[in-house]
Coordinates of N, CA, C and O in Angstrom, one line a residue:
M49 N 14.4 12.6 10.3 CA 14.6 12.8 8.9 C 15.7 11.8 8.4 O 15.6 11.3 7.3
R50 N 16.6 11.5 9.2 CA 17.7 10.6 8.8 C 17.1 9.2 8.5 O 17.4 8.6 7.5
S51 N 16.2 8.7 9.4 CA 15.5 7.5 9.2 C 14.7 7.4 7.9 O 14.6 6.5 7.2
F52 N 14.0 8.6 7.6 CA 13.2 8.7 6.4 C 14.1 8.5 5.2 O 13.7 7.8 4.3
S53 N 15.2 9.2 5.1 CA 16.0 9.1 3.9 C 16.6 7.7 3.8 O 16.8 7.2 2.7
K54 N 16.9 7.1 4.9 CA 17.4 5.7 4.9 C 16.3 4.8 4.3 O 16.5 3.9 3.5
T55 N 15.0 5.0 4.7 CA 13.9 4.3 4.2 C 13.7 4.5 2.7 O 13.5 3.5 2.0
L56 N 13.8 5.7 2.3 CA 13.7 6.0 0.8 C 14.8 5.3 0.0 O 14.5 4.8 -1.1
R57 N 16.0 5.3 0.5 CA 17.1 4.6 -0.2 C 16.8 3.2 -0.3 O 17.1 2.5 -1.3
A58 N 16.3 2.6 0.8 CA 16.0 1.1 0.8 C 14.9 0.9 -0.2 O 15.0 -0.1 -1.0
I59 N 13.8 1.7 -0.2 CA 12.8 1.5 -1.2 C 13.3 1.6 -2.6 O 13.0 0.8 -3.5
A60 N 14.1 2.6 -2.9 CA 14.7 2.8 -4.2 C 15.6 1.6 -4.6 O 15.5 1.1 -5.7
L61 N 16.3 1.0 -3.7 CA 17.2 -0.1 -3.9 C 16.3 -1.3 -4.2 O 16.6 -2.0 -5.2
F62 N 15.3 -1.6 -3.4 CA 14.4 -2.7 -3.7 C 13.7 -2.6 -5.0 O 13.6 -3.6 -5.8
A63 N 13.3 -1.4 -5.4 CA 12.6 -1.2 -6.7 C 13.6 -1.4 -7.8 O 13.3 -2.0 -8.9
A64 N 14.8 -1.0 -7.6 CA 15.8 -1.1 -8.7 C 16.3 -2.6 -8.9 O 16.8 -2.9 -10.0
L65 N 16.1 -3.4 -7.9 CA 16.6 -4.8 -8.1 C 15.9 -5.5 -9.3 O 16.5 -6.3 -9.9
G66 N 14.6 -5.1 -9.5 CA 13.9 -5.7 -10.7 C 13.7 -7.2 -10.6 O 13.6 -7.8 -11.6
L67 N 13.6 -7.7 -9.4 CA 13.3 -9.2 -9.3 C 11.9 -9.4 -9.9 O 11.0 -8.5 -9.9
L68 N 11.6 -10.6 -10.3 CA 10.3 -10.9 -11.0 C 9.2 -11.2 -10.0 O 8.6 -12.3 -10.1
L69 N 9.0 -10.3 -9.1 CA 7.9 -10.5 -8.1 C 6.6 -10.0 -8.6 O 5.5 -10.3 -8.1
L70 N 6.7 -9.1 -9.6 CA 5.5 -8.6 -10.3 C 5.9 -8.7 -11.8 O 7.0 -8.6 -12.1
P71 N 4.9 -8.7 -12.7 CA 5.2 -8.7 -14.1 C 5.9 -7.4 -14.5 O 5.8 -6.4 -13.7
A72 N 6.6 -7.4 -15.6 CA 7.3 -6.2 -16.1 C 6.3 -5.1 -16.2 O 5.0 -5.3 -16.3
G73 N 6.8 -3.9 -16.1 CA 5.9 -2.7 -16.0 C 4.8 -2.7 -17.1 O 3.6 -2.4 -16.8
S74 N 5.1 -3.0 -18.3 CA 4.1 -2.9 -19.4 C 3.1 -4.0 -19.2 O 1.9 -3.8 -19.4
E75 N 3.5 -5.2 -18.7 CA 2.5 -6.2 -18.5 C 1.6 -5.9 -17.3 O 0.4 -6.1 -17.4
A76 N 2.1 -5.4 -16.2 CA 1.3 -5.0 -15.1 C 0.4 -3.9 -15.5 O -0.8 -3.8 -15.1
A77 N 0.9 -2.9 -16.2 CA 0.1 -1.8 -16.7 C -1.1 -2.3 -17.6 O -2.2 -1.8 -17.5
R78 N -0.8 -3.3 -18.4 CA -1.8 -3.8 -19.3 C -2.9 -4.5 -18.4 O -4.1 -4.3 -18.6
R79 N -2.5 -5.3 -17.4 CA -3.4 -6.0 -16.6 C -4.2 -5.1 -15.6 O -5.3 -5.4 -15.3
C80 N -3.6 -4.1 -15.2 CA -4.2 -3.2 -14.2 C -4.5 -1.8 -14.7 O -4.9 -0.9 -14.0
G81 N -4.4 -1.7 -16.0 CA -4.6 -0.4 -16.6 C -3.4 0.5 -16.6 O -2.5 0.3 -15.8
D82 N -3.3 1.4 -17.6 CA -2.1 2.2 -17.7 C -1.8 3.1 -16.5 O -0.8 3.6 -16.2
R83 N -2.9 3.3 -15.7 CA -2.7 4.2 -14.5 C -1.8 3.6 -13.4 O -1.3 4.3 -12.6
A84 N -1.5 2.3 -13.5 CA -0.7 1.6 -12.5 C 0.7 2.1 -12.5 O 1.4 2.1 -11.5
D85 N 1.2 2.7 -13.6 CA 2.5 3.1 -13.8 C 2.6 4.7 -13.9 O 3.6 5.2 -14.4
R86 N 1.5 5.3 -13.5 CA 1.5 6.8 -13.6 C 2.0 7.4 -12.3 O 1.9 7.0 -11.2
S87 N 2.6 8.6 -12.5 CA 3.0 9.4 -11.4 C 1.8 9.9 -10.6 O 0.7 10.0 -11.2
P88 N 1.9 10.1 -9.3 CA 0.8 10.6 -8.5 C 0.2 11.9 -9.1 O -1.0 12.1 -9.0
R89 N 1.0 12.7 -9.7 CA 0.6 14.0 -10.3 C -0.4 13.7 -11.5 O -1.3 14.5 -11.7
R90 N -0.2 12.6 -12.2 CA -1.0 12.3 -13.4 C -2.2 11.4 -13.1 O -2.8 10.9 -14.1
A91 N -2.5 11.0 -11.9 CA -3.5 10.1 -11.6 C -4.4 10.6 -10.5 O -3.9 11.4 -9.6
T92 N -5.7 10.2 -10.5 CA -6.6 10.6 -9.4 C -6.3 9.7 -8.2 O -5.7 8.6 -8.3
E93 N -6.7 10.1 -7.0 CA -6.5 9.2 -5.8 C -7.3 7.9 -6.1 O -6.8 6.8 -5.7
H94 N -8.4 7.9 -6.7 CA -9.2 6.7 -7.0 C -8.3 5.8 -7.9 O -8.2 4.6 -7.7
E95 N -7.7 6.3 -8.9 CA -6.8 5.5 -9.8 C -5.6 5.0 -9.1 O -5.3 3.8 -9.3
L96 N -5.0 5.7 -8.2 CA -3.9 5.2 -7.4 C -4.3 4.1 -6.5 O -3.7 3.1 -6.5
R97 N -5.5 4.3 -5.9 CA -6.0 3.2 -5.0 C -6.3 1.9 -5.7 O -5.9 0.8 -5.3
T98 N -7.1 2.1 -6.8 CA -7.5 0.8 -7.5 C -6.4 0.1 -8.2 O -6.3 -1.1 -8.3
S99 N -5.3 0.9 -8.6 CA -4.2 0.3 -9.1 C -3.4 -0.5 -8.1 O -3.0 -1.6 -8.4
V100 N -3.3 0.0 -6.9 CA -2.6 -0.8 -5.8 C -3.4 -2.0 -5.5 O -2.8 -3.1 -5.4
L101 N -4.7 -1.9 -5.4 CA -5.6 -3.1 -5.2 C -5.3 -4.2 -6.3 O -5.1 -5.4 -6.0
C102 N -5.3 -3.8 -7.5 CA -5.1 -4.7 -8.6 C -3.7 -5.3 -8.6 O -3.6 -6.5 -8.7
L103 N -2.7 -4.5 -8.4 CA -1.3 -5.0 -8.3 C -1.1 -5.9 -7.2 O -0.3 -6.9 -7.4
V104 N -1.6 -5.7 -6.0 CA -1.5 -6.6 -4.9 C -2.1 -7.9 -5.2 O -1.5 -9.0 -5.0
N105 N -3.3 -7.9 -5.8 CA -3.9 -9.2 -6.1 C -3.2 -9.9 -7.3 O -3.2 -11.1 -7.3
L106 N -2.6 -9.1 -8.2 CA -1.8 -9.7 -9.2 C -0.6 -10.4 -8.6 O -0.3 -11.6 -9.0
A107 N 0.1 -9.8 -7.7 CA 1.2 -10.4 -7.0 C 0.8 -11.7 -6.2 O 1.5 -12.7 -6.3
R108 N -0.4 -11.6 -5.6 CA -0.8 -12.8 -4.8 C -1.1 -13.9 -5.8 O -0.7 -15.1 -5.6
G109 N -1.7 -13.6 -7.0 CA -2.0 -14.6 -8.0 C -0.7 -15.3 -8.5 O -0.7 -16.5 -8.7
R110 N 0.3 -14.5 -8.7 CA 1.6 -15.0 -9.2 C 2.2 -16.0 -8.2 O 3.1 -16.7 -8.6
H111 N 1.8 -15.9 -7.0 CA 2.4 -16.7 -5.9 C 1.4 -17.8 -5.4 O 1.6 -18.4 -4.4
G112 N 0.3 -18.0 -6.2 CA -0.7 -19.0 -5.9 C -1.5 -18.7 -4.6 O -2.1 -19.6 -4.0
V113 N -1.7 -17.4 -4.3 CA -2.4 -17.0 -3.1 C -3.8 -16.4 -3.6 O -3.8 -15.6 -4.5
P114 N -4.9 -16.8 -3.0 CA -6.2 -16.2 -3.4 C -6.2 -14.7 -3.3 O -5.5 -14.1 -2.4
P115 N -7.0 -14.0 -4.1 CA -7.1 -12.6 -4.1 C -7.7 -12.1 -2.8 O -8.5 -12.8 -2.2
L116 N -7.4 -10.9 -2.4 CA -8.0 -10.2 -1.3 C -9.3 -9.5 -1.8 O -9.4 -9.1 -2.9
G117 N -10.2 -9.4 -0.9 CA -11.5 -8.7 -1.2 C -11.4 -7.2 -0.7 O -10.9 -7.0 0.4
F118 N -11.9 -6.3 -1.4 CA -12.0 -4.9 -1.0 C -12.9 -4.8 0.1 O -14.0 -5.4 0.2
N119 N -12.5 -4.0 1.1 CA -13.4 -3.7 2.3 C -13.4 -2.2 2.5 O -12.4 -1.6 2.7
P120 N -14.6 -1.6 2.5 CA -14.7 -0.1 2.6 C -14.3 0.4 4.0 O -13.8 1.5 4.1
E121 N -14.5 -0.4 5.1 CA -14.0 0.0 6.4 C -12.5 0.1 6.5 O -11.9 1.0 7.1
L122 N -11.8 -0.9 5.9 CA -10.4 -0.9 5.9 C -9.9 0.3 5.0 O -8.9 0.9 5.3
R123 N -10.6 0.6 3.9 CA -10.2 1.7 3.1 C -10.3 3.0 3.9 O -9.5 3.9 3.8
E124 N -11.4 3.2 4.7 CA -11.6 4.4 5.5 C -10.4 4.5 6.5 O -9.9 5.6 6.6
S125 N -10.1 3.4 7.2 CA -9.0 3.4 8.2 C -7.7 3.8 7.5 O -6.9 4.6 8.0
A126 N -7.4 3.2 6.3 CA -6.2 3.5 5.6 C -6.1 4.9 5.1 O -5.1 5.6 5.2
T127 N -7.2 5.5 4.7 CA -7.3 6.9 4.2 C -7.0 7.8 5.3 O -6.2 8.8 5.2
V128 N -7.7 7.6 6.5 CA -7.4 8.4 7.6 C -5.9 8.5 8.0 O -5.3 9.5 8.3
H129 N -5.3 7.3 7.9 CA -3.9 7.2 8.3 C -3.0 7.9 7.3 O -2.1 8.7 7.7
S130 N -3.2 7.7 6.0 CA -2.4 8.4 5.0 C -2.5 9.9 5.1 O -1.5 10.6 5.1
R131 N -3.7 10.4 5.2 CA -3.9 11.8 5.4 C -3.3 12.4 6.7 O -2.7 13.4 6.6
S132 N -3.3 11.6 7.7 CA -2.7 12.0 9.0 C -1.2 12.1 8.9 O -0.6 13.0 9.4
M133 N -0.6 11.1 8.2 CA 0.9 11.2 8.0 C 1.3 12.4 7.2 O 2.3 13.1 7.5
V134 N 0.5 12.7 6.2 CA 0.9 13.9 5.3 C 0.7 15.2 6.2 O 1.6 16.0 6.2
R135 N -0.4 15.3 6.9 CA -0.7 16.5 7.7 C 0.3 16.7 8.8 O 0.8 17.8 9.1
S136 N 0.7 15.6 9.5 CA 1.6 15.7 10.6 C 3.1 15.7 10.3 O 3.9 15.9 11.2
G137 N 3.4 15.3 9.1 CA 4.8 15.3 8.7 C 5.5 14.1 9.3 O 6.7 14.1 9.6
S138 N 4.8 13.0 9.6 CA 5.4 11.8 10.2 C 5.1 10.6 9.3 O 4.1 10.6 8.5
F139 N 6.0 9.7 9.4 CA 5.9 8.4 8.6 C 6.0 7.3 9.5 O 7.1 6.9 9.9
S140 N 4.9 6.8 10.0 CA 4.9 5.8 11.0 C 3.5 5.0 11.0 O 2.5 5.5 10.5
H141 N 3.5 3.8 11.6 CA 2.3 3.1 11.8 C 1.5 3.6 12.9 O 0.3 3.2 13.1
Y142 N 2.0 4.5 13.7 CA 1.3 5.1 14.9 C 0.8 6.5 14.6 O 1.5 7.2 13.9
G143 N -0.3 6.8 15.1 CA -0.9 8.2 15.0 C -1.8 8.3 13.8 O -1.4 8.0 12.7
P144 N -3.0 8.7 14.0 CA -3.6 8.8 15.3 C -3.9 7.4 15.8 O -4.5 6.6 15.1
G145 N -3.5 7.2 17.0 CA -3.7 5.8 17.6 C -2.9 4.8 17.0 O -1.9 5.0 16.2
T146 N -3.3 3.5 17.2 CA -2.6 2.4 16.6 C -3.4 1.9 15.4 O -4.5 2.3 15.2
M147 N -2.8 1.0 14.7 CA -3.4 0.4 13.5 C -4.8 -0.2 14.0 O -5.8 0.0 13.3
A148 N -4.7 -1.0 15.0 CA -5.9 -1.7 15.5 C -7.0 -0.7 15.9 O -8.2 -0.9 15.6
S149 N -6.6 0.4 16.6 CA -7.6 1.4 17.0 C -8.2 2.1 15.8 O -9.4 2.4 15.8
R150 N -7.4 2.4 14.8 CA -8.0 3.1 13.6 C -9.0 2.1 12.9 O -10.0 2.6 12.5
I151 N -8.6 0.9 12.8 CA -9.4 -0.1 12.1 C -10.7 -0.3 12.9 O -11.8 -0.4 12.3
A152 N -10.6 -0.4 14.2 CA -11.8 -0.6 15.0 C -12.7 0.7 14.9 O -13.9 0.5 14.8
S153 N -12.1 1.9 14.9 CA -12.9 3.1 14.8 C -13.7 3.1 13.4 O -14.8 3.7 13.3
A154 N -13.1 2.6 12.4 CA -13.7 2.5 11.1 C -14.9 1.5 11.0 O -15.6 1.5 10.1
G155 N -15.0 0.7 12.1 CA -16.1 -0.3 12.1 C -15.8 -1.7 11.7 O -16.6 -2.6 11.7
Y156 N -14.5 -2.0 11.2 CA -14.2 -3.3 10.7 C -14.3 -4.4 11.8 O -14.6 -5.5 11.5
L157 N -14.0 -4.1 13.0 CA -14.0 -5.1 14.1 C -15.3 -5.3 14.8 O -15.4 -6.2 15.6
A158 N -16.3 -4.5 14.4 CA -17.6 -4.6 15.0 C -18.2 -6.0 14.7 O -18.0 -6.5 13.6
R159 N -18.7 -6.7 15.7 CA -19.2 -8.1 15.5 C -18.1 -9.1 15.2 O -18.5 -10.3 14.9
A160 N -16.9 -8.8 15.3 CA -15.8 -9.8 15.1 C -15.5 -10.5 16.4 O -15.2 -9.9 17.4
G161 N -15.6 -11.8 16.4 CA -15.2 -12.6 17.5 C -13.7 -12.7 17.6 O -13.1 -12.7 18.7
S162 N -13.0 -12.9 16.5 CA -11.6 -12.9 16.4 C -11.1 -12.2 15.1 O -12.0 -12.1 14.2
F163 N -9.9 -11.8 15.1 CA -9.4 -11.1 13.9 C -7.9 -11.1 13.8 O -7.2 -11.4 14.8
R164 N -7.5 -10.8 12.6 CA -6.0 -10.6 12.3 C -5.9 -9.3 11.5 O -6.7 -9.1 10.6
L165 N -4.9 -8.6 11.7 CA -4.7 -7.3 11.0 C -3.2 -7.1 10.6 O -2.3 -7.7 11.3
A166 N -3.0 -6.4 9.6 CA -1.6 -6.0 9.2 C -1.7 -4.7 8.4 O -2.8 -4.3 7.9
E167 N -0.6 -4.1 8.2 CA -0.6 -2.8 7.5 C 0.7 -2.6 6.8 O 1.8 -2.9 7.4
N168 N 0.7 -2.0 5.6 CA 1.8 -1.6 4.9 C 1.7 -0.1 4.6 O 0.6 0.4 4.3
I169 N 2.8 0.7 4.8 CA 2.7 2.1 4.4 C 3.9 2.4 3.5 O 4.9 1.7 3.5
A170 N 3.7 3.4 2.7 CA 4.8 3.9 1.8 C 4.5 5.3 1.3 O 3.4 5.8 1.4
T171 N 5.6 5.9 0.9 CA 5.4 7.3 0.3 C 6.4 7.4 -0.8 O 7.5 6.7 -0.8
G172 N 6.1 8.1 -1.8 CA 7.0 8.3 -2.9 C 6.6 9.4 -3.8 O 5.5 9.9 -3.7
W173 N 7.5 9.8 -4.7 CA 7.1 10.9 -5.6 C 7.6 10.5 -7.0 O 8.5 9.7 -7.2
G174 N 6.9 11.1 -8.0 CA 7.2 10.9 -9.4 C 6.8 9.5 -9.8 O 6.4 8.6 -9.0
R175 N 6.9 9.2 -11.0 CA 6.6 7.9 -11.6 C 7.5 6.8 -11.0 O 7.1 5.7 -10.6
A176 N 8.8 7.0 -11.0 CA 9.8 6.0 -10.6 C 9.6 5.6 -9.1 O 10.0 4.4 -8.8
N177 N 9.2 6.5 -8.2 CA 9.1 6.1 -6.8 C 7.7 6.2 -6.2 O 7.5 5.7 -5.1
G178 N 6.8 6.9 -6.9 CA 5.5 7.1 -6.3 C 4.3 6.5 -7.0 O 3.2 6.6 -6.6
S179 N 4.5 5.9 -8.2 CA 3.5 5.2 -8.9 C 3.0 4.0 -8.1 O 3.8 3.4 -7.4
P180 N 1.8 3.6 -8.3 CA 1.3 2.3 -7.6 C 2.3 1.1 -8.0 O 2.6 0.4 -7.1
L181 N 2.7 1.0 -9.2 CA 3.6 0.0 -9.6 C 4.9 0.0 -8.8 O 5.4 -1.0 -8.2
A182 N 5.5 1.2 -8.6 CA 6.7 1.4 -7.8 C 6.5 1.1 -6.4 O 7.4 0.4 -5.7
I183 N 5.4 1.5 -5.8 CA 5.1 1.2 -4.4 C 4.9 -0.3 -4.1 O 5.5 -0.8 -3.2
V184 N 4.1 -1.0 -5.0 CA 3.9 -2.4 -4.8 C 5.2 -3.2 -5.0 O 5.5 -4.1 -4.2
R185 N 6.0 -2.8 -6.0 CA 7.3 -3.5 -6.2 C 8.2 -3.3 -4.9 O 8.8 -4.3 -4.5
A186 N 8.2 -2.1 -4.4 CA 9.0 -1.9 -3.2 C 8.5 -2.8 -2.0 O 9.3 -3.4 -1.3
W187 N 7.2 -2.8 -1.9 CA 6.7 -3.7 -0.8 C 7.0 -5.2 -1.0 O 7.3 -5.9 -0.1
M188 N 7.0 -5.6 -2.3 CA 7.3 -7.0 -2.6 C 8.8 -7.3 -2.4 O 9.1 -8.5 -2.2
H189 N 9.6 -6.3 -2.4 CA 11.0 -6.5 -2.1 C 11.4 -6.3 -0.7 O 12.6 -6.4 -0.3
S190 N 10.5 -6.0 0.2 CA 10.7 -5.9 1.6 C 10.1 -7.1 2.3 O 8.9 -7.3 2.2
P191 N 10.9 -7.9 3.0 CA 10.3 -9.1 3.6 C 9.1 -9.0 4.4 O 8.1 -9.7 4.3
E192 N 9.0 -7.9 5.3 CA 7.9 -7.7 6.1 C 6.6 -7.4 5.3 O 5.5 -7.9 5.6
H193 N 6.8 -6.5 4.4 CA 5.7 -6.0 3.6 C 5.2 -7.1 2.6 O 4.0 -7.3 2.5
R194 N 6.1 -7.8 2.1 CA 5.8 -9.0 1.2 C 5.0 -10.0 2.0 O 4.0 -10.6 1.5
R195 N 5.5 -10.3 3.2 CA 4.8 -11.3 4.0 C 3.3 -10.9 4.2 O 2.4 -11.7 4.1
N196 N 3.0 -9.6 4.5 CA 1.6 -9.2 4.6 C 0.9 -9.4 3.3 O -0.3 -9.9 3.3
I197 N 1.4 -9.0 2.2 CA 0.8 -9.1 0.9 C 0.4 -10.6 0.6 O -0.6 -10.9 0.1
L198 N 1.3 -11.5 0.9 CA 1.2 -12.9 0.5 C 0.6 -13.8 1.6 O 0.5 -15.0 1.5
D199 N 0.1 -13.2 2.7 CA -0.4 -13.9 3.9 C -1.8 -14.5 3.5 O -2.7 -13.8 3.3
R200 N -1.8 -15.8 3.5 CA -3.1 -16.5 3.2 C -4.2 -16.3 4.2 O -5.3 -16.5 4.0
G201 N -3.8 -15.9 5.4 CA -4.7 -15.7 6.5 C -5.4 -14.4 6.5 O -6.3 -14.2 7.3
L202 N -5.0 -13.5 5.6 CA -5.6 -12.2 5.5 C -6.5 -12.2 4.3 O -6.1 -12.7 3.2
H203 N -7.7 -11.8 4.4 CA -8.7 -11.9 3.3 C -9.3 -10.6 2.8 O -9.8 -10.6 1.7
D204 N -9.2 -9.5 3.6 CA -9.8 -8.3 3.2 C -8.7 -7.2 3.1 O -7.7 -7.3 3.8
F205 N -8.9 -6.2 2.3 CA -8.0 -5.0 2.3 C -8.6 -3.8 1.8 O -9.7 -3.8 1.2
G206 N -8.0 -2.7 2.2 CA -8.4 -1.4 1.8 C -7.2 -0.5 1.6 O -6.3 -0.6 2.4
V207 N -7.2 0.4 0.6 CA -6.1 1.2 0.4 C -6.5 2.7 0.6 O -7.5 3.1 0.1
G208 N -5.6 3.4 1.3 CA -5.8 4.9 1.5 C -4.7 5.6 0.8 O -3.5 5.2 1.0
V209 N -5.0 6.6 0.1 CA -3.9 7.4 -0.6 C -4.2 8.9 -0.2 O -5.3 9.4 -0.3
A210 N -3.1 9.6 0.1 CA -3.2 11.1 0.3 C -2.2 11.7 -0.6 O -1.1 11.2 -0.8
R211 N -2.6 12.8 -1.2 CA -1.6 13.6 -2.0 C -0.5 14.2 -1.1 O -0.8 14.6 0.0
G212 N 0.7 14.2 -1.6 CA 1.8 14.7 -0.8 C 2.5 13.7 0.0 O 2.0 12.5 0.1
G213 N 3.6 14.0 0.5 CA 4.4 13.1 1.4 C 4.5 13.7 2.8 O 4.3 14.9 2.9
P214 N 4.8 12.9 3.7 CA 5.0 13.5 5.1 C 6.1 14.6 5.2 O 6.0 15.4 6.1
F215 N 7.0 14.6 4.2 CA 8.1 15.6 4.2 C 8.1 16.4 3.0 O 9.1 16.9 2.6
G216 N 6.9 16.6 2.4 CA 6.7 17.4 1.2 C 6.5 16.6 0.0 O 6.1 15.5 0.0
G217 N 6.7 17.3 -1.2 CA 6.6 16.6 -2.4 C 5.4 17.1 -3.3 O 5.3 16.8 -4.4
G218 N 4.5 17.8 -2.6 CA 3.4 18.4 -3.3 C 2.6 17.3 -4.1 O 2.5 16.2 -3.7
D219 N 2.0 17.7 -5.2 CA 1.1 16.8 -5.9 C 1.9 15.8 -6.7 O 1.3 14.9 -7.3
A220 N 3.2 15.9 -6.7 CA 4.1 14.8 -7.4 C 4.3 13.6 -6.5 O 4.8 12.6 -6.9
A221 N 3.9 13.8 -5.2 CA 4.1 12.7 -4.2 C 2.7 12.1 -3.8 O 1.7 12.8 -3.9
A222 N 2.8 11.0 -3.2 CA 1.6 10.3 -2.6 C 2.0 9.5 -1.5 O 3.2 8.9 -1.4
T223 N 1.2 9.4 -0.5 CA 1.4 8.5 0.7 C 0.3 7.5 0.7 O -0.9 7.8 0.6
Y224 N 0.7 6.2 0.8 CA -0.1 5.1 0.7 C -0.2 4.3 2.1 O 0.8 4.1 2.7
T225 N -1.4 3.9 2.4 CA -1.6 2.9 3.5 C -2.4 1.8 3.0 O -3.4 2.0 2.3
L226 N -2.0 0.6 3.2 CA -2.7 -0.6 2.8 C -3.0 -1.4 4.1 O -2.1 -1.9 4.8
D227 N -4.3 -1.4 4.5 CA -4.7 -2.2 5.7 C -5.3 -3.5 5.3 O -6.1 -3.6 4.3
F228 N -4.9 -4.5 6.0 CA -5.4 -5.9 5.7 C -6.1 -6.4 6.9 O -5.8 -6.0 8.0
G229 N -7.0 -7.3 6.7 CA -7.7 -7.9 7.8 C -8.4 -9.2 7.5 O -8.6 -9.6 6.3
S230 N -8.7 -9.9 8.6 CA -9.6 -11.2 8.5 C -10.3 -11.1 9.8 O -9.8 -10.8 10.9
R231 N -11.6 -11.5 9.8 CA -12.4 -11.6 11.0 C -13.3 -12.7 11.0 O -13.7 -13.2 9.9
S232 N -13.7 -13.2 12.1 CA -14.7 -14.3 12.2 C -15.6 -14.0 13.4 O -15.3 -13.2 14.3

């Protein structure tokens, strides 16, 4: 629990910095629809997912990186992981299995001779901490998560969203998993 609160403080700090890694809230909301800045309570899971997809590609575009393509297998893997974190009350890249095993189980690695994978996870509640805009901003202010988002070697992605947080929050909270991949 201590690590979780430390993570939440870090996410809030990164979001509060307000660096210009994404357009201002109203501009991002205009480009990705007003749902991008909605609290999880006021948006459907589909709206939360598609807003994250739009905002990630918007961030990539602002940095001269080609957009990622939606992949249904990566979305399935990400959804399984988000739901698992909420159900189990854990916030981790592990369980059930590893990121690679979840992505393989979803079928993304079938017929792949080689591949690259990455994953971002987040949880938040309310508009200020749990909206897609708040989540993507926090990721863009975290060096590891930002590196995944702006990685030119990753071409596909899928977002999974589950209502609630690993440590509660009800329908005011959401848990996000963003799975990235490239295969050949």
